[in-house]
Backbone atoms as SQL, in Angstrom:
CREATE TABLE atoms (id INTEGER PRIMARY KEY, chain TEXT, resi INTEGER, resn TEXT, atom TEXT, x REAL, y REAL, z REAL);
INSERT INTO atoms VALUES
  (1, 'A', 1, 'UNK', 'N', -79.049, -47.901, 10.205),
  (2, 'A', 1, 'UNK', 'CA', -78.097, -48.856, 9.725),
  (3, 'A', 1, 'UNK', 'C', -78.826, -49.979, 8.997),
  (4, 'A', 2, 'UNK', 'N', -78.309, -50.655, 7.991),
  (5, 'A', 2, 'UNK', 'CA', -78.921, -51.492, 7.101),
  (6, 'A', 2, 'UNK', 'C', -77.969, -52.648, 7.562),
  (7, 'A', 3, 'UNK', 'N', -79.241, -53.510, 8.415),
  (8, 'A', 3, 'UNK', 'CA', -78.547, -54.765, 9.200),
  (9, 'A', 3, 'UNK', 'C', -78.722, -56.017, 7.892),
  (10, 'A', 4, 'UNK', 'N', -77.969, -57.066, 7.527),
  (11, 'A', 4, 'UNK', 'CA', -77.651, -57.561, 6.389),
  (12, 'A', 4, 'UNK', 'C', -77.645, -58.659, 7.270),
  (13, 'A', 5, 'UNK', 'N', -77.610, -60.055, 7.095),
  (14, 'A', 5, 'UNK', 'CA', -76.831, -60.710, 7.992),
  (15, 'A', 5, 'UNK', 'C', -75.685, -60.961, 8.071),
  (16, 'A', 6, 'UNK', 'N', -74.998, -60.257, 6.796),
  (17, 'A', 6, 'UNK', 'CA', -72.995, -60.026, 7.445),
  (18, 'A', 6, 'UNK', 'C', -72.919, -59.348, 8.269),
  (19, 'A', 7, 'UNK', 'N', -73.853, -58.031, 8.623),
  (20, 'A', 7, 'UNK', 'CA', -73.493, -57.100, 9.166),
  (21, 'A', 7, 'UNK', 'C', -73.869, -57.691, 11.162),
  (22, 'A', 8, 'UNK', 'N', -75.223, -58.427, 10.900),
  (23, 'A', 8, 'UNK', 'CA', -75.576, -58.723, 11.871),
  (24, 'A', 8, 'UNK', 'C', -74.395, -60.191, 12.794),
  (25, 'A', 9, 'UNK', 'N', -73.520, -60.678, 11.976),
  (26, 'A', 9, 'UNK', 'CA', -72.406, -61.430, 12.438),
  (27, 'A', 9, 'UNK', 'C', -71.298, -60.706, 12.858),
  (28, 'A', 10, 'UNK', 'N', -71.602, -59.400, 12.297),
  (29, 'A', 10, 'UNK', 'CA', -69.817, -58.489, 12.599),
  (30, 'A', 10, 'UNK', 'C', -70.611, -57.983, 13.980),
  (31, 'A', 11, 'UNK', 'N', -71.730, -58.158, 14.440),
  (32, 'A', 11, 'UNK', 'CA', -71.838, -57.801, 15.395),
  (33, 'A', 11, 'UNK', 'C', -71.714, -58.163, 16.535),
  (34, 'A', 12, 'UNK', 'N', -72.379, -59.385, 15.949),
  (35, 'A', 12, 'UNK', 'CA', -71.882, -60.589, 16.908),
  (36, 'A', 12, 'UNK', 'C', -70.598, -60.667, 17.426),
  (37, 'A', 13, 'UNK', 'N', -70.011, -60.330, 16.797),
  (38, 'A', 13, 'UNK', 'CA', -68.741, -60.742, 16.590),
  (39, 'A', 13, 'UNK', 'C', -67.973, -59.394, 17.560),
  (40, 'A', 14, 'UNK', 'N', -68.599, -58.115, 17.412),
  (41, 'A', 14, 'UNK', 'CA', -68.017, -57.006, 18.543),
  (42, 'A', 14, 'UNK', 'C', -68.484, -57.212, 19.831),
  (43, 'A', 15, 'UNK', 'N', -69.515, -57.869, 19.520),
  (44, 'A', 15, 'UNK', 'CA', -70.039, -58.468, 21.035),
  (45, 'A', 15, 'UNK', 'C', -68.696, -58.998, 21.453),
  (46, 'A', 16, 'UNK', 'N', -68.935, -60.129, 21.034),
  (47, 'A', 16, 'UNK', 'CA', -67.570, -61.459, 21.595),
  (48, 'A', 16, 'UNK', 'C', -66.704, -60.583, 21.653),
  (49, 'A', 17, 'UNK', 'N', -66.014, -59.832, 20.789),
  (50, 'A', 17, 'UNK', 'CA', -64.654, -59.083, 21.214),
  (51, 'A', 17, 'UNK', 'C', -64.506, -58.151, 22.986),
  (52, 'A', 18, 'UNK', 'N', -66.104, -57.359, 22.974),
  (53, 'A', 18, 'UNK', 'CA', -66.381, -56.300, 23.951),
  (54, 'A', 18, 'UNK', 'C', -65.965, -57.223, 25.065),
  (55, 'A', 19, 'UNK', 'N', -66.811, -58.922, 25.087),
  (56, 'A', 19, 'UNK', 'CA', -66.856, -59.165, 26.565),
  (57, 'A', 19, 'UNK', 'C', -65.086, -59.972, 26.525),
  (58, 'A', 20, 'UNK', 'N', -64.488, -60.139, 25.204),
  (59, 'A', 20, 'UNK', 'CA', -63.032, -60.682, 25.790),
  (60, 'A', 20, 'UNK', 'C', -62.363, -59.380, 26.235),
  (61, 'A', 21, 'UNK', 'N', -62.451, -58.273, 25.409),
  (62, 'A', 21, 'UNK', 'CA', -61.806, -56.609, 25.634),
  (63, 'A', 21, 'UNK', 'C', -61.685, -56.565, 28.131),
  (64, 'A', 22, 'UNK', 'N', -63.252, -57.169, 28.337),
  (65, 'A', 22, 'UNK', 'CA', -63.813, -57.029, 29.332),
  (66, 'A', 22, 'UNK', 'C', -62.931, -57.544, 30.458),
  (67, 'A', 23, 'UNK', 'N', -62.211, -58.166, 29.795),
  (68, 'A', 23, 'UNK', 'CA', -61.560, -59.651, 31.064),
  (69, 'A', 23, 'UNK', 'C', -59.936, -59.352, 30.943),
  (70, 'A', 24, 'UNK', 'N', -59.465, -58.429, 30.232),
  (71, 'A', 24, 'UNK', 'CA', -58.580, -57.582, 30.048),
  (72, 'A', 24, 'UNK', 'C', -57.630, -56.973, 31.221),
  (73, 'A', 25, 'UNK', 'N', -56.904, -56.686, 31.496),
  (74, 'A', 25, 'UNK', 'CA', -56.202, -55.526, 32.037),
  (75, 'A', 25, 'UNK', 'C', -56.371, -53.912, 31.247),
  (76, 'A', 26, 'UNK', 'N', -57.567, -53.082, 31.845),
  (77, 'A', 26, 'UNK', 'CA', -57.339, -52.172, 30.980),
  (78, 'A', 26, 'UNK', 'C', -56.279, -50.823, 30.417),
  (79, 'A', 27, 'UNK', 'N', -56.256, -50.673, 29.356),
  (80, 'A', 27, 'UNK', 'CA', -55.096, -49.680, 28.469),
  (81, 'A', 27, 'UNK', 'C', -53.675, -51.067, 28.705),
  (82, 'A', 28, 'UNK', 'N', -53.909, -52.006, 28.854),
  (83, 'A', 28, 'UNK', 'CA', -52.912, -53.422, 28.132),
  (84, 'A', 28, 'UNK', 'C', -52.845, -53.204, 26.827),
  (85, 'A', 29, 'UNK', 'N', -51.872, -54.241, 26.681),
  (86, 'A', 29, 'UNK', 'CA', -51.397, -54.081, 25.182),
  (87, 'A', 29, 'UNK', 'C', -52.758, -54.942, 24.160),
  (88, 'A', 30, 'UNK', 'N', -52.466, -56.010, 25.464),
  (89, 'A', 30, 'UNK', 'CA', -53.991, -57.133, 24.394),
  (90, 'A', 30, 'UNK', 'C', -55.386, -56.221, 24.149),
  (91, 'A', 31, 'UNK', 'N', -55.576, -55.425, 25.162),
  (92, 'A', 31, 'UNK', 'CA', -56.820, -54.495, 25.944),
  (93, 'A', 31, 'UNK', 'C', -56.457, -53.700, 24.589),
  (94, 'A', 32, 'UNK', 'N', -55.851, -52.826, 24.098),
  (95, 'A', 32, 'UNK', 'CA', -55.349, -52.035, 23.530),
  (96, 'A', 32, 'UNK', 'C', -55.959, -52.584, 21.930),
  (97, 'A', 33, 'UNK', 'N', -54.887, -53.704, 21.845),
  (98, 'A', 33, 'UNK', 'CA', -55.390, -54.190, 20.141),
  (99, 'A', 33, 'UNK', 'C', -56.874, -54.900, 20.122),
  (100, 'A', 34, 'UNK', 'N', -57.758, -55.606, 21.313),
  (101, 'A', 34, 'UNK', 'CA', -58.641, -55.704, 20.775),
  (102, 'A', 34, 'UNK', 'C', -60.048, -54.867, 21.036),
  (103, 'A', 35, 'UNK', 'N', -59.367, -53.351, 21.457),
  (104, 'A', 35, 'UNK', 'CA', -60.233, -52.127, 21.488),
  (105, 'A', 35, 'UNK', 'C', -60.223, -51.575, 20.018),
  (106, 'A', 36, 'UNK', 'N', -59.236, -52.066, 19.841),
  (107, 'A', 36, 'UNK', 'CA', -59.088, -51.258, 18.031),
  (108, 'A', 36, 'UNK', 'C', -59.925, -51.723, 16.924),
  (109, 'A', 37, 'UNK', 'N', -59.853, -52.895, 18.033),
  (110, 'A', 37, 'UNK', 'CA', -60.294, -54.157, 16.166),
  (111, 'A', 37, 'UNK', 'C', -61.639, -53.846, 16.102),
  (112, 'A', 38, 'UNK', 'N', -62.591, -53.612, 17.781),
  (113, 'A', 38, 'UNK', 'CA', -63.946, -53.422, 17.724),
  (114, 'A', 38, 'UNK', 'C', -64.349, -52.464, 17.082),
  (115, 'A', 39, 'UNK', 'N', -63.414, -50.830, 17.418),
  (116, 'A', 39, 'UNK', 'CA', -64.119, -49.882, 16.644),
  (117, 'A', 39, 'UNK', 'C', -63.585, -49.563, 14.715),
  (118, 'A', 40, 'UNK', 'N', -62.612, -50.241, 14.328),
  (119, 'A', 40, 'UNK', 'CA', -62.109, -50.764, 13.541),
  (120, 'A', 40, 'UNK', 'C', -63.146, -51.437, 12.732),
  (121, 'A', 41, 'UNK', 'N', -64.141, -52.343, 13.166),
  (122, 'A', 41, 'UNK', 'CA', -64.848, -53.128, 12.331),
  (123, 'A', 41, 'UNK', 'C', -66.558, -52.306, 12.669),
  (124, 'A', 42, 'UNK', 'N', -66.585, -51.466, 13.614),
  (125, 'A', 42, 'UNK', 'CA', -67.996, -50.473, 13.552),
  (126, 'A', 42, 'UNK', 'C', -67.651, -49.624, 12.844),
  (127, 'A', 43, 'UNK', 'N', -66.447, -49.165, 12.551),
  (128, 'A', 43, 'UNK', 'CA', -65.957, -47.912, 11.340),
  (129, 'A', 43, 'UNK', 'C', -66.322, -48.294, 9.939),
  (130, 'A', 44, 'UNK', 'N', -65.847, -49.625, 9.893),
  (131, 'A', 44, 'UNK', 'CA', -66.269, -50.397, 8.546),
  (132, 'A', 44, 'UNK', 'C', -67.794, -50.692, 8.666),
  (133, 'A', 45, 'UNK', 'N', -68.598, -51.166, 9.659),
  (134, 'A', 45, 'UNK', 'CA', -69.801, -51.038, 8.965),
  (135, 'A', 45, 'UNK', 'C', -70.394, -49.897, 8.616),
  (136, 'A', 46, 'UNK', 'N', -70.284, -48.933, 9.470),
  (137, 'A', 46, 'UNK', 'CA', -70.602, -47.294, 9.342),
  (138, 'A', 46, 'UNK', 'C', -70.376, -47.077, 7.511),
  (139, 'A', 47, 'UNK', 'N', -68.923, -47.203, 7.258),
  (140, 'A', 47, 'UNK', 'CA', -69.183, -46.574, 6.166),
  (141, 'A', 47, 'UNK', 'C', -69.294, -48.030, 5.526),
  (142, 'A', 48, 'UNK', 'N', -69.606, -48.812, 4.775),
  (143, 'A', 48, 'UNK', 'CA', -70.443, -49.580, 4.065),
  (144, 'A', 48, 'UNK', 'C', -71.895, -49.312, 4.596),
  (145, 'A', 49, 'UNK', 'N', -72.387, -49.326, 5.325),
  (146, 'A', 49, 'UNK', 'CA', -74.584, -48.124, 5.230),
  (147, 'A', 49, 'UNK', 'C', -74.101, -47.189, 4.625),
  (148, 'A', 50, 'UNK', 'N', -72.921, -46.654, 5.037),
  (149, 'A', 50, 'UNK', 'CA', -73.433, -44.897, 4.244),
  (150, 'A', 50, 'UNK', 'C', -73.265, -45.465, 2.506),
  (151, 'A', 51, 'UNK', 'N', -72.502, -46.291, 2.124),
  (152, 'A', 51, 'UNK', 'CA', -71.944, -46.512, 0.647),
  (153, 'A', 51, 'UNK', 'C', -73.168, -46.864, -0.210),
  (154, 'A', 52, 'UNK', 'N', -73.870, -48.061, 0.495),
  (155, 'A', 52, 'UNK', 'CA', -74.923, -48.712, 0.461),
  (156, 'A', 52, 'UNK', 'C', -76.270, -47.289, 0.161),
  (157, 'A', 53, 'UNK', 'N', -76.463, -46.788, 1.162),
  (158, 'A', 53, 'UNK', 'CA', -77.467, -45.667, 1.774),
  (159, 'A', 53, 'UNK', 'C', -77.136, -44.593, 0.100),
  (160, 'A', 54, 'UNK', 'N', -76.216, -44.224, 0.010),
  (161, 'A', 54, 'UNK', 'CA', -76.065, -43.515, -1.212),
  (162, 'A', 54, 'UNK', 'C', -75.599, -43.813, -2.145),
  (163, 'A', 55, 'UNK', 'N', -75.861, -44.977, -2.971),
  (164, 'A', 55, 'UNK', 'CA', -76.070, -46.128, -4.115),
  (165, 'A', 55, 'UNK', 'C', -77.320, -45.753, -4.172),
  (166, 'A', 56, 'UNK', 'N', -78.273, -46.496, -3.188),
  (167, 'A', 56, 'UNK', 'CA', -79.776, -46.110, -2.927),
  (168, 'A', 56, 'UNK', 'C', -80.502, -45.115, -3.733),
  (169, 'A', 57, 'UNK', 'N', -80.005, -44.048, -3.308),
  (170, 'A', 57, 'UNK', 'CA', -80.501, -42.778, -3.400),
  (171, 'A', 57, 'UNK', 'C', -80.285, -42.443, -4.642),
  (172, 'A', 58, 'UNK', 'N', -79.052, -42.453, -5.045),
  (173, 'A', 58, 'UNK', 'CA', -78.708, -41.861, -6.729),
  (174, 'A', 58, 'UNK', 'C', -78.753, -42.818, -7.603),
  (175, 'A', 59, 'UNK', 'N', -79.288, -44.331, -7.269),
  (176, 'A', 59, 'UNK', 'CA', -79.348, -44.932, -8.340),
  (177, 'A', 59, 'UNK', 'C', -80.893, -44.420, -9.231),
  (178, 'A', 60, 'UNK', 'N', -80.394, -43.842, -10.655),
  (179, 'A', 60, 'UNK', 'CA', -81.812, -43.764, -11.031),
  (180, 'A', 60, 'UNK', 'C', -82.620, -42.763, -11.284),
  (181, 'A', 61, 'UNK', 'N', -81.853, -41.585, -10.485),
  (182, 'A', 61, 'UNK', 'CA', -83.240, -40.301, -10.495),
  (183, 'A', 61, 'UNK', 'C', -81.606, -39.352, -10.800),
  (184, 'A', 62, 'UNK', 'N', -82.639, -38.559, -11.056),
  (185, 'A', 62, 'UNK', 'CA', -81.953, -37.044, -12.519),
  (186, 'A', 62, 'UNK', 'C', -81.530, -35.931, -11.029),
  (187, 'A', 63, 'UNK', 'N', -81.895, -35.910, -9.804),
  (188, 'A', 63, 'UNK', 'CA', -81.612, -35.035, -9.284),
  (189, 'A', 63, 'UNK', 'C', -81.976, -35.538, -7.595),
  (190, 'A', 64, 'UNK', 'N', -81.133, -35.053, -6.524),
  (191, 'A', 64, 'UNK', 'CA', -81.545, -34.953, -5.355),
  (192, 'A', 64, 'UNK', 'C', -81.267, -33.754, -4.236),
  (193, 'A', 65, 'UNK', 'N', -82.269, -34.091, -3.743),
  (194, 'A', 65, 'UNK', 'CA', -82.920, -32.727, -2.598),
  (195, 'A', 65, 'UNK', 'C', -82.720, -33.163, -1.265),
  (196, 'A', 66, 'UNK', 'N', -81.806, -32.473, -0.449),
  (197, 'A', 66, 'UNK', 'CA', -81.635, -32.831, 0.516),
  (198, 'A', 66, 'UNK', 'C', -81.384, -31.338, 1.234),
  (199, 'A', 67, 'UNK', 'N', -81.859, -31.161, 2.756),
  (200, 'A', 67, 'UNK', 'CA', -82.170, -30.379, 3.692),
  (201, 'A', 67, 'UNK', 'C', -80.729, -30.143, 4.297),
  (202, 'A', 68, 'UNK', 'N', -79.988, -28.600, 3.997),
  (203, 'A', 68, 'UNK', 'CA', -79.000, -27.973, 4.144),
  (204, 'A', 68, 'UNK', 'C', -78.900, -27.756, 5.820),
  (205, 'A', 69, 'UNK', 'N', -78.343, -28.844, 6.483),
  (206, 'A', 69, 'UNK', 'CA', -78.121, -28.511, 8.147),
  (207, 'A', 69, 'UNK', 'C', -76.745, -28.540, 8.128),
  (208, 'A', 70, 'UNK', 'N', -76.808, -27.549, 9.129),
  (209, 'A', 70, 'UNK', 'CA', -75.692, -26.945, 10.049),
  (210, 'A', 70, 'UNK', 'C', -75.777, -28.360, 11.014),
  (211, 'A', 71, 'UNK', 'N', -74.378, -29.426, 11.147),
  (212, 'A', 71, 'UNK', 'CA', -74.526, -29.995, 12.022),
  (213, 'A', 71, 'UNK', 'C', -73.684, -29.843, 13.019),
  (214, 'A', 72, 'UNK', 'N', -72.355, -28.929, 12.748),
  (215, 'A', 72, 'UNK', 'CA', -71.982, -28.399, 13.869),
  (216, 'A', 72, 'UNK', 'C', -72.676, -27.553, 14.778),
  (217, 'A', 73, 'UNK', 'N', -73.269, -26.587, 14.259),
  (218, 'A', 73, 'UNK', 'CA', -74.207, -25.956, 14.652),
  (219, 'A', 73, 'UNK', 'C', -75.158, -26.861, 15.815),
  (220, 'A', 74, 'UNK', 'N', -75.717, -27.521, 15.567),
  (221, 'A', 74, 'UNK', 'CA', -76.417, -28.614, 16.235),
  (222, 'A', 74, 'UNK', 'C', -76.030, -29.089, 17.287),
  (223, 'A', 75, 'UNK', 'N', -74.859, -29.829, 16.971),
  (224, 'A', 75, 'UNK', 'CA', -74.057, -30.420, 18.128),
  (225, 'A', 75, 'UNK', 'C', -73.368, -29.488, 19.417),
  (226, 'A', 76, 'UNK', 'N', -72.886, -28.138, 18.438),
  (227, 'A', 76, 'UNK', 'CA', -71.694, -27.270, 19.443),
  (228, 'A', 76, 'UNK', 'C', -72.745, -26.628, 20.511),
  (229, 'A', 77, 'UNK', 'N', -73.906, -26.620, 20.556),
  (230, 'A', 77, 'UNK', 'CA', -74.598, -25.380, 21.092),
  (231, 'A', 77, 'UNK', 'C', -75.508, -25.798, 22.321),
  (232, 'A', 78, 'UNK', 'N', -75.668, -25.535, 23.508),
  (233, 'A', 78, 'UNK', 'CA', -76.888, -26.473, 24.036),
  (234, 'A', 78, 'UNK', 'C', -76.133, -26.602, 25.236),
  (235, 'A', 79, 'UNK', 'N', -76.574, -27.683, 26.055),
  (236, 'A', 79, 'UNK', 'CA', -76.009, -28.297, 27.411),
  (237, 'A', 79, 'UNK', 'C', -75.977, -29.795, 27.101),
  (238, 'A', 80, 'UNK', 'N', -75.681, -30.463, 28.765),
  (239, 'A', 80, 'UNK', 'CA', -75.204, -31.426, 28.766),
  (240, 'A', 80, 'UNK', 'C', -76.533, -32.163, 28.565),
  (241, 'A', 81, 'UNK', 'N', -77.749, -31.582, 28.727),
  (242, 'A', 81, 'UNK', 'CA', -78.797, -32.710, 28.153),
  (243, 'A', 81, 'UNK', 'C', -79.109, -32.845, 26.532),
  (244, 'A', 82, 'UNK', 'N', -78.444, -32.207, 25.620),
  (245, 'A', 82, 'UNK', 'CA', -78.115, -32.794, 24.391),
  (246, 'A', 82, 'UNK', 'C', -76.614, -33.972, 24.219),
  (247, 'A', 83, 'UNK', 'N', -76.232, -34.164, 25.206),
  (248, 'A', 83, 'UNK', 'CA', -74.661, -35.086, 25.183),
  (249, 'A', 83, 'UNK', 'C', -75.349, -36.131, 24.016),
  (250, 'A', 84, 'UNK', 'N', -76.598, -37.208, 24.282),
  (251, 'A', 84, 'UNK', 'CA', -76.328, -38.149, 23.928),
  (252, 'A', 84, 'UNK', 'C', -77.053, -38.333, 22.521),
  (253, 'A', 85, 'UNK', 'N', -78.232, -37.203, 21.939),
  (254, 'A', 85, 'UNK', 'CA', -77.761, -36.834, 20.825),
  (255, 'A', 85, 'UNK', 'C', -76.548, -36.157, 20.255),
  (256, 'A', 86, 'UNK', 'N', -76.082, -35.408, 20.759),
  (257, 'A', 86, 'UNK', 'CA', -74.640, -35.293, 19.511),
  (258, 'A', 86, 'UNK', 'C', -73.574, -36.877, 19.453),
  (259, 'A', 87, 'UNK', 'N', -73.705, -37.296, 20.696),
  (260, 'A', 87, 'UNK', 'CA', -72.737, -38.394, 20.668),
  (261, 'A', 87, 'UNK', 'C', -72.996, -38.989, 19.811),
  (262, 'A', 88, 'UNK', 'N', -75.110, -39.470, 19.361),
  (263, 'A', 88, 'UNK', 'CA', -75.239, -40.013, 18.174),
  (264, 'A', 88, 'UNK', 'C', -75.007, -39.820, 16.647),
  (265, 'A', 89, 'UNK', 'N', -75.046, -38.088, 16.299),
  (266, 'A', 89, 'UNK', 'CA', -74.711, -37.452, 15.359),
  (267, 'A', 89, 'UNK', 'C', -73.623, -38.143, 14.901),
  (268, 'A', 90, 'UNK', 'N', -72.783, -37.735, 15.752),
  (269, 'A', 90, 'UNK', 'CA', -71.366, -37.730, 15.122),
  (270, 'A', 90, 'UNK', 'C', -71.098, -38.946, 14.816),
  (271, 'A', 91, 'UNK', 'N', -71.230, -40.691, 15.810),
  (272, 'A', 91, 'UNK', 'CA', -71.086, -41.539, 15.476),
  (273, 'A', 91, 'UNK', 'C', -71.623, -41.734, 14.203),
  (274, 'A', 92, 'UNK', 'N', -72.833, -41.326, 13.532),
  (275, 'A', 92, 'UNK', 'CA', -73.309, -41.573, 12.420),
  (276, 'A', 92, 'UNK', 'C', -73.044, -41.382, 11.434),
  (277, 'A', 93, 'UNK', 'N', -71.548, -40.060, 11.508),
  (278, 'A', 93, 'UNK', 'CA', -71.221, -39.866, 10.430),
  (279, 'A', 93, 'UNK', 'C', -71.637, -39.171, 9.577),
  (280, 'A', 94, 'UNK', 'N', -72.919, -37.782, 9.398),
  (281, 'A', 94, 'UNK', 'CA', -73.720, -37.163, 8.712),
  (282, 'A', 94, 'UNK', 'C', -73.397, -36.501, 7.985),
  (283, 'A', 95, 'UNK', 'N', -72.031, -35.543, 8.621),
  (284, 'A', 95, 'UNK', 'CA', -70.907, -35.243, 7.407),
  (285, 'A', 95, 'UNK', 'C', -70.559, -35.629, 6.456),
  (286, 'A', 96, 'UNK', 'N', -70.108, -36.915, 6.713),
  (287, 'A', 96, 'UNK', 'CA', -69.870, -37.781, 6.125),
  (288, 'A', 96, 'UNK', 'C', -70.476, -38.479, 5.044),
  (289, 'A', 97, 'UNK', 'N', -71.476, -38.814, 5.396),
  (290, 'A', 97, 'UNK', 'CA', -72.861, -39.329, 4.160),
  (291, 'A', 97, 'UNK', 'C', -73.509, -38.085, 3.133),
  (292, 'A', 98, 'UNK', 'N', -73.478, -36.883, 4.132),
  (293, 'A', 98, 'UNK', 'CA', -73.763, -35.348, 3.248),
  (294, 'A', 98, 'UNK', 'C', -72.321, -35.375, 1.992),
  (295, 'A', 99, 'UNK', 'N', -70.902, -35.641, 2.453),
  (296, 'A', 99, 'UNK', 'CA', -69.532, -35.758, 1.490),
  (297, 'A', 99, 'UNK', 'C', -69.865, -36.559, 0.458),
  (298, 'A', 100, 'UNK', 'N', -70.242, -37.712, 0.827),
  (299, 'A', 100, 'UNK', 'CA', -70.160, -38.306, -0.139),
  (300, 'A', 100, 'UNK', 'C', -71.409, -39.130, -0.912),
  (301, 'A', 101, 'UNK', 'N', -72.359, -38.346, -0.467),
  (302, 'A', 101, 'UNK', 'CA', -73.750, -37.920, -1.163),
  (303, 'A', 101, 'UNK', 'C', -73.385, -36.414, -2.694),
  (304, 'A', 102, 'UNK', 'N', -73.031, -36.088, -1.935),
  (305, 'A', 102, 'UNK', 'CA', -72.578, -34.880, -2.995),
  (306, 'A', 102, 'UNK', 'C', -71.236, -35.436, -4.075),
  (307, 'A', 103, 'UNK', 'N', -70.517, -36.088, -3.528),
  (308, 'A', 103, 'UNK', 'CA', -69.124, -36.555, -4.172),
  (309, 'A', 103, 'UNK', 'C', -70.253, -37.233, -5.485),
  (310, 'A', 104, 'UNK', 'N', -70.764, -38.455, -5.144),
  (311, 'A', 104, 'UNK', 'CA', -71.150, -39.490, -5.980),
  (312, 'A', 104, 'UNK', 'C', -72.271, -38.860, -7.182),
  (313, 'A', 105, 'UNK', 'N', -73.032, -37.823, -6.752),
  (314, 'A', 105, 'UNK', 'CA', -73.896, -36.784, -7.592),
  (315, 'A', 105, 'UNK', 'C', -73.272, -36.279, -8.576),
  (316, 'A', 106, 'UNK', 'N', -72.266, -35.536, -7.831),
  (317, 'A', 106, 'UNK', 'CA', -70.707, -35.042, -8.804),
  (318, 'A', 106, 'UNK', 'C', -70.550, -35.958, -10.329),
  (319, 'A', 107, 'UNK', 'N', -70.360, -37.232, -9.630),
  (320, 'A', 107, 'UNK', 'CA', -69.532, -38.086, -10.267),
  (321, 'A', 107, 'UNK', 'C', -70.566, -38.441, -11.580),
  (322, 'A', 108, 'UNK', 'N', -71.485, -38.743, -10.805),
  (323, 'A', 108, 'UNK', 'CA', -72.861, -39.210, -12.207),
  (324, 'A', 108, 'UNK', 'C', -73.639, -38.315, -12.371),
  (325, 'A', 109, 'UNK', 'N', -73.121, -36.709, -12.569),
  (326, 'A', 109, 'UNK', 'CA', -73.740, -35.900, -12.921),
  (327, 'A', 109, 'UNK', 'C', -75.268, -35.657, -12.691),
  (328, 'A', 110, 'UNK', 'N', -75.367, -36.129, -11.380),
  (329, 'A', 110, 'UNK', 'CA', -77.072, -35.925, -10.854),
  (330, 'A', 110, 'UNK', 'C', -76.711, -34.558, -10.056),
  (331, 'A', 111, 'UNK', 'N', -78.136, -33.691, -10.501),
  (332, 'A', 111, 'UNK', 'CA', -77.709, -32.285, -9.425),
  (333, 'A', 111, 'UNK', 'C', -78.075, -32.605, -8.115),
  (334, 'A', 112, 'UNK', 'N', -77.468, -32.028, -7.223),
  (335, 'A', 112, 'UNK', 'CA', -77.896, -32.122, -5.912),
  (336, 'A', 112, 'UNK', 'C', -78.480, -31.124, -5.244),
  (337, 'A', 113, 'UNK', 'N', -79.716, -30.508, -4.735),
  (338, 'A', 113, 'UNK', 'CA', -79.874, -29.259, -4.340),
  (339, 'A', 113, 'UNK', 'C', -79.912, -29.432, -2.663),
  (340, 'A', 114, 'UNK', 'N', -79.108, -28.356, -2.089),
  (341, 'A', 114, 'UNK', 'CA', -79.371, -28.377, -0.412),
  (342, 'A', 114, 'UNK', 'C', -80.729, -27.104, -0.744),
  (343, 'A', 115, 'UNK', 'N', -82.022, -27.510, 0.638),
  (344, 'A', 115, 'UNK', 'CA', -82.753, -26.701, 0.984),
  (345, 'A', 115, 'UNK', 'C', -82.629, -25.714, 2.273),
  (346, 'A', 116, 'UNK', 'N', -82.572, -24.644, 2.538),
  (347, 'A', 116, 'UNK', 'CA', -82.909, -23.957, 3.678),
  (348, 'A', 116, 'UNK', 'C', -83.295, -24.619, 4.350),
  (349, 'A', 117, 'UNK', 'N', -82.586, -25.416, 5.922),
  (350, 'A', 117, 'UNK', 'CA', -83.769, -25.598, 7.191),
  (351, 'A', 117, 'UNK', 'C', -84.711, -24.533, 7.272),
  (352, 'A', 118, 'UNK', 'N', -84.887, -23.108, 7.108),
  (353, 'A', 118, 'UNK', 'CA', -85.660, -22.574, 7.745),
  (354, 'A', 118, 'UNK', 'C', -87.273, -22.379, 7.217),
  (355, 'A', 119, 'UNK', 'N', -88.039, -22.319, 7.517),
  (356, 'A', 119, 'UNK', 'CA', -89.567, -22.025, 7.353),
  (357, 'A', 119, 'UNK', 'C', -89.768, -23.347, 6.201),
  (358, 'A', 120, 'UNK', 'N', -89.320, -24.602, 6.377),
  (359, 'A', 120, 'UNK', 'CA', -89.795, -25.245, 5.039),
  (360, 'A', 120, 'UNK', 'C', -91.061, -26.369, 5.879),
  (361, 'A', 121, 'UNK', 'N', -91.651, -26.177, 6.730),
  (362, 'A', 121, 'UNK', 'CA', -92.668, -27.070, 7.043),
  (363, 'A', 121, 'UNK', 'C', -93.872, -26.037, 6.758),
  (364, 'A', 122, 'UNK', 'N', -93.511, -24.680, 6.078),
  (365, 'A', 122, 'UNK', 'CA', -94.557, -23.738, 6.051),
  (366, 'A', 122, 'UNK', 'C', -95.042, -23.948, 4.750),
  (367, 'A', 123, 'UNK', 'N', -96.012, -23.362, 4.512),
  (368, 'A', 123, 'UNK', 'CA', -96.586, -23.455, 2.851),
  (369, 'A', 123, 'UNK', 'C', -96.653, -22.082, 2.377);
């Protein structure tokens, strides 16, 4: 995540919400709306890094290379001692940044190539 100091005030700021959320009656109505607002405003920073993160990348260069993963694959398969990587996956959105990594390539006609995960640390 690309901490900014807006970003580092919206945090602040889910802080303060988490510990009022805290003092709550929980699944309340108040409990309710200011559970929303927290993940509501981590949704919004999420995707402003990814917007940011792929500006970055395609500003500038004729083509990008990026490593073709299966991230369902990743996540669906395994036991409960992968829980708290996939939990991170997914919060991160990788789909997501892979969408619209490719969308924005699209758009400014930069090619995008996915690589095979397999055998590419080989020579």
């Amino acid at each position: 995540m690309l901490y900014t100091t807006r970003a580092r005030d919206i945090l602040r700021e889910i802080d303060a919400l988490k510990r009022l959320r805290d003092r709550k009656k929980k699944s309340g109505w108040k409990w309710c709306m200011i559970h929303d607002q927290i993940y509501r405003k981590a949704n919004n920073i999420a995707a402003n890094t990814i917007n940011q993160t792929v500006s970055r990348i395609t500003s500038g260069v004729d083509a990008v290379v990026a490593e073709a993963l299966s991230i369902k694959g990743m996540t669906t398969h395994g036991g409960n001692h992968k829980r708290n990587m996939n939990r991170t996956m997914r919060e991160n959105c990788l789909g997501e940044f892979r969408r619209r990594l490719a969308q924005r390539c699209e758009g400014e006609g930069i090619t995008l190539y996915g690589v095979a995960a397999k055998h590419i640390s080989q020579t």
